[in-house]
Coordinates of C-alpha atoms and ligand atoms in Angstrom, one line a residue:
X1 CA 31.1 24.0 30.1
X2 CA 33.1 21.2 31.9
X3 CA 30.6 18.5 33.4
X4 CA 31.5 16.6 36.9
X5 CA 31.0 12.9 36.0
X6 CA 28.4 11.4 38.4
X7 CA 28.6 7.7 38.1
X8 CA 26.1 4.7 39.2
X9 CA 28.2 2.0 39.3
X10 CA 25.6 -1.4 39.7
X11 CA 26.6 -3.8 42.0
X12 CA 28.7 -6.0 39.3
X13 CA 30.9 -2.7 38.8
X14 CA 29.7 -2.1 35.5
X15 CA 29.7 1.6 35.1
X16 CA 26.0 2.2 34.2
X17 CA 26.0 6.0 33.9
X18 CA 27.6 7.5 31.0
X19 CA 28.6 10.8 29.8
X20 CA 27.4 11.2 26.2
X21 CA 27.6 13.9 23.7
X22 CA 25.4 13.4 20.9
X23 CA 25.9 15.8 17.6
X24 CA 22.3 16.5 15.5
X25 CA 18.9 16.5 16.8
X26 CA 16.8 15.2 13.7
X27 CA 15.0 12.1 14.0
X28 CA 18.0 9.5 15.2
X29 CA 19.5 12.0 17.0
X30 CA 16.8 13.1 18.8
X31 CA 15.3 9.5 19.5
X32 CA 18.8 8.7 20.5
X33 CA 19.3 11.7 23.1
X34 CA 15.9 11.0 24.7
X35 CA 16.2 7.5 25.1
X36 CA 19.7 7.4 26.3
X37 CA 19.0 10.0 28.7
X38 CA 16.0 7.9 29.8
X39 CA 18.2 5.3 30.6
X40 CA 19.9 6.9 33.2
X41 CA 23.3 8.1 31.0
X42 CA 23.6 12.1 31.0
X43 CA 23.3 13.5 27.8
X44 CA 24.1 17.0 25.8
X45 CA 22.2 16.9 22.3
X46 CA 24.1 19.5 19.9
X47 CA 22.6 21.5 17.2
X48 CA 24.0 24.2 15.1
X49 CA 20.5 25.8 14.7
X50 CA 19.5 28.3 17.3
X51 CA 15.7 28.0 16.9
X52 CA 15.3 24.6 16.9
X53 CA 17.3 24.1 20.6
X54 CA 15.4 27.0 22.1
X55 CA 12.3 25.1 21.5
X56 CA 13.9 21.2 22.6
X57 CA 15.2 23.2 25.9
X58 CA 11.5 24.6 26.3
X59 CA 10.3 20.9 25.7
X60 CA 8.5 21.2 22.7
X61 CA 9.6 18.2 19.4
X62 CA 10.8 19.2 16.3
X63 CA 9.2 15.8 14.7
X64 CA 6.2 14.2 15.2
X65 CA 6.9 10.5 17.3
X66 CA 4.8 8.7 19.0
X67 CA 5.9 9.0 22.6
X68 CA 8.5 11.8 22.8
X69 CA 6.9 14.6 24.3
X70 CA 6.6 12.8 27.4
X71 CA 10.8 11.6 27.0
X72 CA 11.7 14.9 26.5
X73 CA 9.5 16.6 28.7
X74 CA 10.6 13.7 31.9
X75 CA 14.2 14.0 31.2
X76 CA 14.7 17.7 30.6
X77 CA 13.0 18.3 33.8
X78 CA 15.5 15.3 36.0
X79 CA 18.1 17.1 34.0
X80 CA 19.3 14.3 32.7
X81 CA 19.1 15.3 29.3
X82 CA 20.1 19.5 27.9
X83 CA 20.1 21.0 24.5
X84 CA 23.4 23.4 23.3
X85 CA 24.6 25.0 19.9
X86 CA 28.3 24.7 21.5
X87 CA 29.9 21.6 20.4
X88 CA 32.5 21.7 23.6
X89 CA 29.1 21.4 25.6
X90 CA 28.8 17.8 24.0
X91 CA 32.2 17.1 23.9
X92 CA 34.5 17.7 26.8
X93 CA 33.7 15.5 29.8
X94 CA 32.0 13.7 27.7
X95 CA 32.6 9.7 27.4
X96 CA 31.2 8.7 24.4
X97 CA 30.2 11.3 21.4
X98 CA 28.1 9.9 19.0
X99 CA 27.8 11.3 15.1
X100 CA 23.8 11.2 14.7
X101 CA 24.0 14.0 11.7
X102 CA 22.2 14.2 8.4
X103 CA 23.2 12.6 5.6
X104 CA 21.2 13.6 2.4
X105 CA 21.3 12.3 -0.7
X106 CA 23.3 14.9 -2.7
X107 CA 22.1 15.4 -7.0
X108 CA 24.2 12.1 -7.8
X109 CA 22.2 9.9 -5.5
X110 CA 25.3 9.4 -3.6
X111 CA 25.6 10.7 0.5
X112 CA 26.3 14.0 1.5
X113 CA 29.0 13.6 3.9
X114 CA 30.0 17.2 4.5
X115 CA 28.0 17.1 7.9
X116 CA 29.7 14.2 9.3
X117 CA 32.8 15.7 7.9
X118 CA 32.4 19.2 10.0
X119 CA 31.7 17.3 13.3
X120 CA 34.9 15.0 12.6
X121 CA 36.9 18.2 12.2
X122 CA 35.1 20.0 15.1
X123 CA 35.8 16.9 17.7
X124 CA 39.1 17.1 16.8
X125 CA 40.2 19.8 19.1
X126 CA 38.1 19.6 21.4
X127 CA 39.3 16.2 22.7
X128 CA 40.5 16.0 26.4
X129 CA 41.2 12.4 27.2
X130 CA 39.7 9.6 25.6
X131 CA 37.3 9.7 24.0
X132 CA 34.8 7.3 22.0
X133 CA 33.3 8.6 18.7
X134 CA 30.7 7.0 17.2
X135 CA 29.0 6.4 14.1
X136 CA 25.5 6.5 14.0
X137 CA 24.1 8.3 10.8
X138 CA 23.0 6.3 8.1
X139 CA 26.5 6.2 6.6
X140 CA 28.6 4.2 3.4
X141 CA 30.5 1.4 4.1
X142 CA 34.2 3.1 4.9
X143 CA 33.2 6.3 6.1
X144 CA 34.1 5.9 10.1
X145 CA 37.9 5.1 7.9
X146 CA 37.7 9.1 6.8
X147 CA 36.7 10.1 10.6
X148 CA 39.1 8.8 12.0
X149 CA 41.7 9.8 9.1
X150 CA 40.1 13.7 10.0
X151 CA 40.1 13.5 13.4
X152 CA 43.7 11.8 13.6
X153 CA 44.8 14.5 11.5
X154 CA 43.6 17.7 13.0
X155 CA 43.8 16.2 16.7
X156 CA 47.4 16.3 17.5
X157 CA 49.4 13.2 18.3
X158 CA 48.6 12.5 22.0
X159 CA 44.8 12.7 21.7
X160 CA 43.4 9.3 22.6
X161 CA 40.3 8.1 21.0
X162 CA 38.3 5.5 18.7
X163 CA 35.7 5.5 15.9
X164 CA 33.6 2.7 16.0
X165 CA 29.9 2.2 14.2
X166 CA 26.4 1.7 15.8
X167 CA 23.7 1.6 13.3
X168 CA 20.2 2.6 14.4
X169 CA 17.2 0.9 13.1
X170 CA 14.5 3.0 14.0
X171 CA 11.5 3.2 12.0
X172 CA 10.2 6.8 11.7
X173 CA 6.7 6.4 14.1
X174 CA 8.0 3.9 16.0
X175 CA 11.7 4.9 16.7
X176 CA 11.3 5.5 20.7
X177 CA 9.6 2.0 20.7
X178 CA 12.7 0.7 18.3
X179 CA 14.7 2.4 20.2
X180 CA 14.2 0.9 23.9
X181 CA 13.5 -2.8 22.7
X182 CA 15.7 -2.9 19.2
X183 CA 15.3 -6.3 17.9
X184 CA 19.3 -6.1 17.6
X185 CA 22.0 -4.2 18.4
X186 CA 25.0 -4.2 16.0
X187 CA 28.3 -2.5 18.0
X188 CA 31.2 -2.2 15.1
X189 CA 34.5 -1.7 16.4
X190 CA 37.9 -2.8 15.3
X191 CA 39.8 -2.1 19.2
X192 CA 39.2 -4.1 22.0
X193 CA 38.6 -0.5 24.4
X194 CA 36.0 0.8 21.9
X195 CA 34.2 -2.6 21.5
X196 CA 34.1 -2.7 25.8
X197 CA 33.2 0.4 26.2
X198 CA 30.1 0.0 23.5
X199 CA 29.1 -2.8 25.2
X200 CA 29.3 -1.6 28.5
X201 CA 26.8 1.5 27.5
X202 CA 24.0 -1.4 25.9
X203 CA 24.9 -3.6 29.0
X204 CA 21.7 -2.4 30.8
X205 CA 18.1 -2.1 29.8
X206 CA 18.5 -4.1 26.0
X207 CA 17.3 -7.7 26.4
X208 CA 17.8 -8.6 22.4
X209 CA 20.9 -10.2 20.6
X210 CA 24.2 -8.1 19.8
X211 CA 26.4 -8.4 16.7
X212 CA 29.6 -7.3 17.9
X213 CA 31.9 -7.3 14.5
X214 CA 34.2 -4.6 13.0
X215 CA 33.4 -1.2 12.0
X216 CA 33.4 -1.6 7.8
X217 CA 31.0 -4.9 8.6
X218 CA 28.8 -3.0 10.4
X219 CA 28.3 -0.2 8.7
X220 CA 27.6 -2.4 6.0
X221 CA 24.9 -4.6 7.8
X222 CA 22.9 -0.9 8.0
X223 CA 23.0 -0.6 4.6
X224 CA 22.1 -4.1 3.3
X225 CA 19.2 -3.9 6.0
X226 CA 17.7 -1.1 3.9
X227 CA 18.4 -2.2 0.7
X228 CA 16.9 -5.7 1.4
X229 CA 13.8 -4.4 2.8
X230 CA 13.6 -2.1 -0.3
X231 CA 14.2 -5.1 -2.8
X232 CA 11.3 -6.6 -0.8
X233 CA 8.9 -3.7 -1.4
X234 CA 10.0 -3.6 -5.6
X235 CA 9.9 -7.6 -5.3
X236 CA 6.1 -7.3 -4.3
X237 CA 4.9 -4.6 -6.2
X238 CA 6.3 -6.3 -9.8
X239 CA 4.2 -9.4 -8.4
X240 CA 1.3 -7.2 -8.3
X241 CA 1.7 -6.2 -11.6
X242 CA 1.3 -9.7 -12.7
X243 CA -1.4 -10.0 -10.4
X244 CA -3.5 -7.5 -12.1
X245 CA -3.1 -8.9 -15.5
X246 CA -3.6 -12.3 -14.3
X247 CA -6.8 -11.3 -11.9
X248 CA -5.2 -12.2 -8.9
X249 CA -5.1 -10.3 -5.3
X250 CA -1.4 -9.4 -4.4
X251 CA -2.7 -9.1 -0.9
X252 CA -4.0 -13.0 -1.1
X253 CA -0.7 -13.8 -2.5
X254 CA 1.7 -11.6 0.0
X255 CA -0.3 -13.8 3.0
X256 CA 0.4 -17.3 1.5
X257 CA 4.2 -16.7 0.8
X258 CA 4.6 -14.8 3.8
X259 CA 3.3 -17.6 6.3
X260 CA 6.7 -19.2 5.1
X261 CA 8.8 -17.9 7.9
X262 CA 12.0 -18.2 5.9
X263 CA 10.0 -15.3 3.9
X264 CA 8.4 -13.3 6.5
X265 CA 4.9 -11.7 6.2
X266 CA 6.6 -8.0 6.8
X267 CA 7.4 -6.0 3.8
X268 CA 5.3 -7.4 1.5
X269 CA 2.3 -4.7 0.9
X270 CA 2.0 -3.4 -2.6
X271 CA 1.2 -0.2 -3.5
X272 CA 2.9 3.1 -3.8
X273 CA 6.9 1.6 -3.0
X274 CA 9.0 3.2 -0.7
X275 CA 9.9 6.8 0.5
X276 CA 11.4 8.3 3.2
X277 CA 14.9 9.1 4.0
X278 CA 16.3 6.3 4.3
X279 CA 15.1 3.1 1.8
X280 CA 15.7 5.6 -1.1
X281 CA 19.3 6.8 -0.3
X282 CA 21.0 3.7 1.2
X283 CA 19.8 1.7 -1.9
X284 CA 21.5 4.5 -3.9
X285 CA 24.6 4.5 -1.8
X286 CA 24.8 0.7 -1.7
X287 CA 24.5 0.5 -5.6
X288 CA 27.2 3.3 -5.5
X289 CA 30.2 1.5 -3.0
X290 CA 29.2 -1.5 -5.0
X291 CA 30.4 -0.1 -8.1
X292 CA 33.0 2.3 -6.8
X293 CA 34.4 -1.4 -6.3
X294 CA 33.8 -3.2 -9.0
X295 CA 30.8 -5.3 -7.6
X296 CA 27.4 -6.1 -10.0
X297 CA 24.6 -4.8 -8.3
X298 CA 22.3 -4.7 -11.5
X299 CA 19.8 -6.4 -9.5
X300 CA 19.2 -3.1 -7.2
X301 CA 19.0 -0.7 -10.0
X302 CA 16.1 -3.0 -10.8
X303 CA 14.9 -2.4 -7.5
X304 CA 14.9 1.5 -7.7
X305 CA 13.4 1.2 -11.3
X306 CA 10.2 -0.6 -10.0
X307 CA 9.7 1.9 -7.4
X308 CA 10.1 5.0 -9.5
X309 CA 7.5 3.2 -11.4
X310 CA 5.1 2.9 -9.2
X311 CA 4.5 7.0 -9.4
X312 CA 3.0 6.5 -13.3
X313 CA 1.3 3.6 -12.5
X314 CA -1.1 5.4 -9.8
X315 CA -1.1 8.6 -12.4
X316 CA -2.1 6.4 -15.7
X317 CA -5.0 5.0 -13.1
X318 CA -6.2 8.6 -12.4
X319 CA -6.4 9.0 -15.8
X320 CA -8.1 5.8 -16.9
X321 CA -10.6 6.4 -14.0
X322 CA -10.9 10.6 -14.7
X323 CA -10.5 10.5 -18.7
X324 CA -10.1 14.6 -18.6
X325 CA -8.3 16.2 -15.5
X326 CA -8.5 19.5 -16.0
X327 CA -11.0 20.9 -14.0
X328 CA -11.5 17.9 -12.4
X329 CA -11.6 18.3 -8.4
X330 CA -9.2 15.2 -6.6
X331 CA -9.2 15.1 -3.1
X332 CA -5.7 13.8 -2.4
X333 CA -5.7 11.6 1.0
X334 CA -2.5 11.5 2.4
X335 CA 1.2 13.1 1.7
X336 CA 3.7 12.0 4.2
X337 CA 6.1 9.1 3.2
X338 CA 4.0 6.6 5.5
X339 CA 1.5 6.8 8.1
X340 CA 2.5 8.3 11.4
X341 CA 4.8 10.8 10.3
X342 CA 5.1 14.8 9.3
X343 CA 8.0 13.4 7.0
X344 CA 7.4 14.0 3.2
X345 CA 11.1 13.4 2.4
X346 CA 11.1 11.1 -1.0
X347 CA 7.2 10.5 -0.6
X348 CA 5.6 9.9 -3.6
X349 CA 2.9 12.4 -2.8
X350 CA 5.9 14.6 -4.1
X351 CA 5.4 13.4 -7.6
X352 CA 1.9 12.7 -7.6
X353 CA 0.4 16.6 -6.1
X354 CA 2.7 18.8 -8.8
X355 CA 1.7 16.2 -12.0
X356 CA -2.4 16.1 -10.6
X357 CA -2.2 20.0 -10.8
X358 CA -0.2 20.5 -14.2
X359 CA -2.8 18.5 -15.9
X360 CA -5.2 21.0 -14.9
X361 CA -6.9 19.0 -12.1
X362 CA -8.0 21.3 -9.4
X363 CA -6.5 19.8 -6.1
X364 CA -7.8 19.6 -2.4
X365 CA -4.8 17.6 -0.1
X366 CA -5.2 16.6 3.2
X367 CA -3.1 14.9 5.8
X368 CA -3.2 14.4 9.8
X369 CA 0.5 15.6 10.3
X370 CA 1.8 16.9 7.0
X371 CA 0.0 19.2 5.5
X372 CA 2.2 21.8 6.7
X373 CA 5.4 20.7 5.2
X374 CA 4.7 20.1 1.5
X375 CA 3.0 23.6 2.1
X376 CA 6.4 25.1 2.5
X377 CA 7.2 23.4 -1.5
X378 CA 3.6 23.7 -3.2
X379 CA 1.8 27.0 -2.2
X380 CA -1.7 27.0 -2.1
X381 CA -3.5 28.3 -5.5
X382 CA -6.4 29.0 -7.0
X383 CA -6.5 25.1 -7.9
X384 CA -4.6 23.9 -4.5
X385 CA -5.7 23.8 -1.6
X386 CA -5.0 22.4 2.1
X387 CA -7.8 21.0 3.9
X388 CA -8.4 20.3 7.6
X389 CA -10.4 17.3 6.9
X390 CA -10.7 13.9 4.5
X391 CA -14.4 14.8 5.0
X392 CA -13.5 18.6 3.6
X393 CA -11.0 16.8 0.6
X394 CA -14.1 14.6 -0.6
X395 CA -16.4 17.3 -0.6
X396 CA -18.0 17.6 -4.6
X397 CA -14.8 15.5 -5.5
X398 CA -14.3 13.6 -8.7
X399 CA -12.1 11.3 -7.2
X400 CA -10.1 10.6 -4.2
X401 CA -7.0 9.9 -4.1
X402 CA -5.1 7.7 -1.5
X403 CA -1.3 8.4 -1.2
X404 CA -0.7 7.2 2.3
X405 CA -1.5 4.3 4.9
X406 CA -3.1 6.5 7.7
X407 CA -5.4 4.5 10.0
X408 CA -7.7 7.2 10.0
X409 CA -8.3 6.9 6.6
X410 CA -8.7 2.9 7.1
X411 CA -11.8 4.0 9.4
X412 CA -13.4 6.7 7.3
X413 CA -17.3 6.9 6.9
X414 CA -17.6 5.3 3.7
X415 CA -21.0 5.9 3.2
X416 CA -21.0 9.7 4.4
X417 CA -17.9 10.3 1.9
X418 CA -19.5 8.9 -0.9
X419 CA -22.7 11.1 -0.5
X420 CA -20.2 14.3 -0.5
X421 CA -18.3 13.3 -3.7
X422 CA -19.6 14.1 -7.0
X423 CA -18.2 10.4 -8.6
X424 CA -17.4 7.9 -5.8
X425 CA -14.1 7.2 -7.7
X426 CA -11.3 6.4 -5.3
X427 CA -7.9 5.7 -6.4
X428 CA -6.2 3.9 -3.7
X429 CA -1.9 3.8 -4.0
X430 CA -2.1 2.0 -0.6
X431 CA -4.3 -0.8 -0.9
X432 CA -6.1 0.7 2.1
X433 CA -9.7 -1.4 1.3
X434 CA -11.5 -4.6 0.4
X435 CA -12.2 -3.9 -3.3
X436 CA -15.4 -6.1 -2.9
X437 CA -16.5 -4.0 0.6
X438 CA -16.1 -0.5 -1.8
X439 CA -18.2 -2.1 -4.9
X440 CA -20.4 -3.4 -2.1
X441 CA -20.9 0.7 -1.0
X442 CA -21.1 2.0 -3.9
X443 CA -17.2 3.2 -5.4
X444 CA -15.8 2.9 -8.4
X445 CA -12.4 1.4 -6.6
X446 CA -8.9 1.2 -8.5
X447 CA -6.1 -0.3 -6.2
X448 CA -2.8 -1.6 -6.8
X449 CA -2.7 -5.3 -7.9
X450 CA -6.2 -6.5 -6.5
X451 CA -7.8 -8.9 -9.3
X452 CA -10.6 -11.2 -8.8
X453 CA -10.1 -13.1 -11.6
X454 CA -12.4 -16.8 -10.8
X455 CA -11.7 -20.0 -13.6
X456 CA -15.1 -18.4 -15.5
X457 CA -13.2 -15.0 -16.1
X458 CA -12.5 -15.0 -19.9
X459 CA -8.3 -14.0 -19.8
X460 CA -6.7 -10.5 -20.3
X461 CA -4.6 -12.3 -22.9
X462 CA -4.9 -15.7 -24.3
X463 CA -1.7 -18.0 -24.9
X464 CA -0.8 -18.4 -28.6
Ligands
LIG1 C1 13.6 2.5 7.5 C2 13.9 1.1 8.1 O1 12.7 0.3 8.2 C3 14.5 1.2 9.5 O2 14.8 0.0 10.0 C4 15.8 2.1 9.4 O3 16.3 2.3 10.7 C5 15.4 3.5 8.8 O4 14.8 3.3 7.5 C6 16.6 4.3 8.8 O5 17.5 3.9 8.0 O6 16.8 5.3 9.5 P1 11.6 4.3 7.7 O7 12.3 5.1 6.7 O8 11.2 5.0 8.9 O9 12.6 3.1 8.3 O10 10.4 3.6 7.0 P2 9.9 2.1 6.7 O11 8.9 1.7 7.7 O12 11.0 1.2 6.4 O13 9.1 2.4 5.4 C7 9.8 2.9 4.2 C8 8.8 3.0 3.0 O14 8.4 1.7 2.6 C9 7.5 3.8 3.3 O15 7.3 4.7 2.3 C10 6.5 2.7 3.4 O16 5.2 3.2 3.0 C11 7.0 1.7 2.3 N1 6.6 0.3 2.6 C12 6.9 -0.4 3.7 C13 5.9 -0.3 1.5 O17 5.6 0.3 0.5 N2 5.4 -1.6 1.7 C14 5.7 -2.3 2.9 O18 5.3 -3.5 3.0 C15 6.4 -1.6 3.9

């Protein structure tokens, strides 16, 4: 369907409403579509799958973000923003086309590209004009080369257009709030038209710094963002370890090194390590262009070594605070990656739920927003269950287990939880408690790195 372009043009003559295509409606695509389109620009979100743009077009989300229903509710109904499965929907008449597909991490570790490869080749055609494509998947340095090398290829020789690279930085729970006041915004583009016309689109409404640099550099700058907030997370969590043998709090010590600001107080709570997406895989594919070229990165394998670590470390404390499992009842609090998300993609709770219940544990899970996803992977059994309550998971429980950071579980009737359980054993992966306040009402409390160690504590291990 061709579109008639309707332009605002503000009074400096910048053109302030844009035609955009965007391909994939997962969580940066989506984010991306609904917030553009709340800006003003016009935008068709394409998805290959039937079911899932019959129910954006009726205005109900596929994920669970704070503060998109209303987006997509507003801006479906101003008809500013319209779901399609046809790709020439989104792309002739379009402006700007932006690449928002997944990209998993494939058995190797390394990204699956073969989505950002189909949309290359589907573009291709389609082009009528000019036309801007950009990058915006979580993508390894040099891919935007092989779009354009597709595209270029299949296109014919008088098709006009550029690849160019803008990262998002959303953080799954916040992204519409990332999304409308980023704390950068990183354009890559190696032609002057593609850089103008990039800029032009983030001219109006961003009030935060932009790193206009070339496409490789950015794509990199994505990537190093996520690997450096992972090598944060490992960095913290081996501190913790230390911190436990030498009676120390890691939480204590996280506060007095982040008050340096050349540190940063963010990223630095211990516990489970990271899941998600995102942290896991661009770590993996930073480690993998670094070595495709020759580069030492030794130091991030490190990084991914801690945080697989971090899985037996919870289990060996189950055991130590259990003995036996089989039989024993665990209410498991929490399985999605963090708080504030239906996302279980590379959560530990995917590690942790399968080992509980092969060890003969019988298992009671609960989450706010969850539950129904790792349901599709673990079936409920005879010793698994869902539960529509923490109150229902700590009922006649041996232990409770803590898996993620939900703020509902920070505010939980301690004393009326306790009373339920039959040991007052919690086993928190998320530092979610004062271990003093949870001696003080009456739990046996294991966390992650939280010793109290004073001068009068005889040592774990003496010096020799
Ligand atoms: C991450 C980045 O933070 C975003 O900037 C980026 O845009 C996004 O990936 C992406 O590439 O799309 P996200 O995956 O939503 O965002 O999650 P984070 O908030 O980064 O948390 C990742 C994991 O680290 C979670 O499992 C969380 O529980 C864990 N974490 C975080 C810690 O264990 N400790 C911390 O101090 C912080």
């Amino acid at each position: 369907m061709r579109r008639t372009k309707m332009r605002r043009t503000d009074p400096g003559g910048i053109t302030s409403n844009q035609i955009l295509g965007i391909f994939g409606t997962g969580y940066a695509g989506l984010v991306t579509s609904v917030c553009f389109a709340e800006l003003g620009h016009t935008v068709t979100a394409i998805d290959k799958d039937h079911d899932v743009v019959a129910r954006l077009s009726d205005g109900t989300p596929t994920i669970h973000e704070p503060g998109l229903q209303e987006l997509l509710t507003g801006n479906l109904e101003s008809g500013r923003l319209r779901f399609t499965t046809k790709a020439e929907d989104a792309v002739v008449g379009s402006d700007i086309v932006f690449l928002c597909v997944g990209t998993p991490p494939r058995a190797d570790g390394r990204a699956d590209l073969c989505q950002v490869e189909e949309v290359a080749r589907t573009i291709a055609p389609l082009l009528d004009g000019y036309k801007l494509i950009v990058e915006k998947s979580t993508v390894p340095a040099r891919t935007a080369y092989w779009v354009d090398w597709t595209i270029r290829r299949l296109a014919g020789p008088n098709r006009e257009f550029d690849v160019a690279s803008n990262p998002e930085f959303l953080r799954e729970g916040t992204a519409v709030q990332d999304f409308l006041k980023p704390d950068r915004i990183v354009i890559g583009a190696d032609t002057e038209r593609a850089r103008s016309r990039l800029l032009d689109l983030y001219r109006k409404g961003f009030h935060c710094p932009i790193v206009a640099t070339s496409v490789t550099t950015a794509e990199l700058i994505k990537q190093t963002a996520n690997a450096f907030l992972a090598t944060k997370i490992s960095f913290i969590n081996m501190v913790s370890d230390l911190c436990e043998e030498l009676g120390v709090d890691v939480a204590t010590v996280a506060r007095g090194v982040g008050l340096d600001p050349r540190i940063g107080s963010h990223f630095l709570n211990a516990g489970l390590g990271f899941g998600g997406s995102c942290l896991p895989k661009d770590l993996n594919a930073l480690i993998t262009v670094a070595e495709d070229n020759g580069v030492d990165v030794a130091m991030l394998r490190e990084v991914e070594r801690i945080n697989t670590a971090r899985v037996e470390r919870l289990l060996a404390k189950v055991d130590r605070a259990l003995w036996v499992l089989p039989q024993k009842v665990i209410g498991v609090l929490g399985v999605a990656f963090k708080q504030d998300t239906d996302d279980i993609r590379g959560a530990p709770s995917l590690g942790i739920i399968p080992r509980l219940h092969s060890a003969g544990a019988i298992v009671r899970v609960y989450d706010p927003a969850a539950a129904q996803n790792i349901q599709k992977l673990y079936p409920p059994n005879d010793r698994l269950a869902y539960v529509a309550s923490a109150v229902e998971a700590a009922r006649g429980a041996d232990a409770l287990v803590i898996l993620t950071d939900w703020d509902e579980f920070r505010s939980l009737d301690l004393g009326g939880i306790r009373s339920l359980m039959r040991t007052p054993i919690i086993v928190d992966g998320r530092n979610l408690f004062e271990p003093a306040r949870m001696r003080a009402a009456g739990f046996e409390y294991h966390s992650l790195g939280r010793g109290e160690a004073t001068l009068r504590t005889v040592p774990r291990r003496v010096p020799v």
